[in-house]
mmCIF file of C-alpha atoms in Angstrom:
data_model
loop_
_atom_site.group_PDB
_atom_site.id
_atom_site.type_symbol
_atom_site.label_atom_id
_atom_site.label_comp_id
_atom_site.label_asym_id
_atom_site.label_seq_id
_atom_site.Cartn_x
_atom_site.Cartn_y
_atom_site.Cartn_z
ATOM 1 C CA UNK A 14 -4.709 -1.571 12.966
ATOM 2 C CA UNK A 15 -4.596 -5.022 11.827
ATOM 3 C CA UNK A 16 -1.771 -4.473 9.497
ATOM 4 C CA UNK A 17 0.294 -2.836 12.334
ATOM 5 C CA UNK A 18 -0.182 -5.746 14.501
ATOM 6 C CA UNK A 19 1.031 -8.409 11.624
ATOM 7 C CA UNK A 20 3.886 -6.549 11.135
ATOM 8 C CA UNK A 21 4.706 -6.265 14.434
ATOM 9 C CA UNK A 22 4.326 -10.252 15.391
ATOM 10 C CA UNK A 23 6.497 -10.195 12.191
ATOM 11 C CA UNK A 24 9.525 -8.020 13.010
ATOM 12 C CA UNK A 25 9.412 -9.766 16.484
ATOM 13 C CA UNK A 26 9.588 -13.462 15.201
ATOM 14 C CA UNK A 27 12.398 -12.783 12.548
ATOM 15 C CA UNK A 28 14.348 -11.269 15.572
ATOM 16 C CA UNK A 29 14.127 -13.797 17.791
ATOM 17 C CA UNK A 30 15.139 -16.855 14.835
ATOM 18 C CA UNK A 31 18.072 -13.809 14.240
ATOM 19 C CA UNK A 32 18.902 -14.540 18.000
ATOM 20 C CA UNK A 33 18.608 -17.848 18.193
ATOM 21 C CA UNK A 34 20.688 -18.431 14.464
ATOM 22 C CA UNK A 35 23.808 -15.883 16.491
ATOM 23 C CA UNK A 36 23.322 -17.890 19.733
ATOM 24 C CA UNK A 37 23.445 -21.008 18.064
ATOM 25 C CA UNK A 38 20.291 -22.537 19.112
ATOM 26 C CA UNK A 39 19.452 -23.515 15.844
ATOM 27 C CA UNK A 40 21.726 -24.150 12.392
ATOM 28 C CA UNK A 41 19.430 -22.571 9.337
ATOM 29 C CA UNK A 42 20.858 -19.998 7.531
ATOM 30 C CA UNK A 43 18.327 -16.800 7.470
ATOM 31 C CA UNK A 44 19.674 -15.068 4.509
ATOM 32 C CA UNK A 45 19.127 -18.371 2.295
ATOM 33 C CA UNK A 46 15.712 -19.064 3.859
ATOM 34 C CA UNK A 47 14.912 -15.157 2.336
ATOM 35 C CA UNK A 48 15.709 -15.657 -1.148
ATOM 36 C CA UNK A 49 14.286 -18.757 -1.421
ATOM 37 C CA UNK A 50 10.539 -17.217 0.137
ATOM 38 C CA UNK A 51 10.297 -13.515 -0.557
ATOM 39 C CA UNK A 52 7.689 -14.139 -2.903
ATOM 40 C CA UNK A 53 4.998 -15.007 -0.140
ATOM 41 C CA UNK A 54 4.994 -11.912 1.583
ATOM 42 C CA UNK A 55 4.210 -10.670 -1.910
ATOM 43 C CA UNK A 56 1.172 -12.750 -2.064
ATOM 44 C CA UNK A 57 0.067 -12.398 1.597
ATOM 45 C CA UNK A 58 0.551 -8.490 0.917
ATOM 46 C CA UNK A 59 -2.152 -8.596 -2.027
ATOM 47 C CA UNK A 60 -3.990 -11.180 -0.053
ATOM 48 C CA UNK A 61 -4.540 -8.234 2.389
ATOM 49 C CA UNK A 62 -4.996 -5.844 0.180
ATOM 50 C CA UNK A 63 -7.693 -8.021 -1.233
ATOM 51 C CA UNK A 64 -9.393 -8.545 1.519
ATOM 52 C CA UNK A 65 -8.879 -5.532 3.043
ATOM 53 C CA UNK A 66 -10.806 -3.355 0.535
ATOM 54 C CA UNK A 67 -14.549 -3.628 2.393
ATOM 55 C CA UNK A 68 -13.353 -2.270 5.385
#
C-alpha cells in the first residue's frame, strides 16, 4: 500500500514539473535532470526494500 502511494505522489509530481517545463513556468531541462539522478531511485528502491522486509 505504501509503495503504491509513493509511486503515485511520484508519477504526479514529475507530471506537473513536465507541465510547467512545456508551459514555460520554469527553464530546467527534465531529460538532463534524469541522467544526472537515476541512481537515487535505485537507492531509495533498496532503501524500501530494506526496510520493508518486517512487514
Amino acid at each position: 500500500m505504501r509503495f503504491n502511494l509513493v509511486a503515485a505522489i511520484l508519477l504526479i509530481l514529475i507530471g506537473l514539473f513536465m507541465l510547467a517545463s512545456n508551459l514555460g513556468w520554469t527553464h530546467l531541462n527534465l531529460s538532463r535532470l534524469l541522467l544526472t539522478w537515476w541512481p537515487v531511485a535505485l537507492v531509495g528502491v533498496g532503501i524500501a526494500m530494506l526496510f520493508g522486509r518486517g512487514k
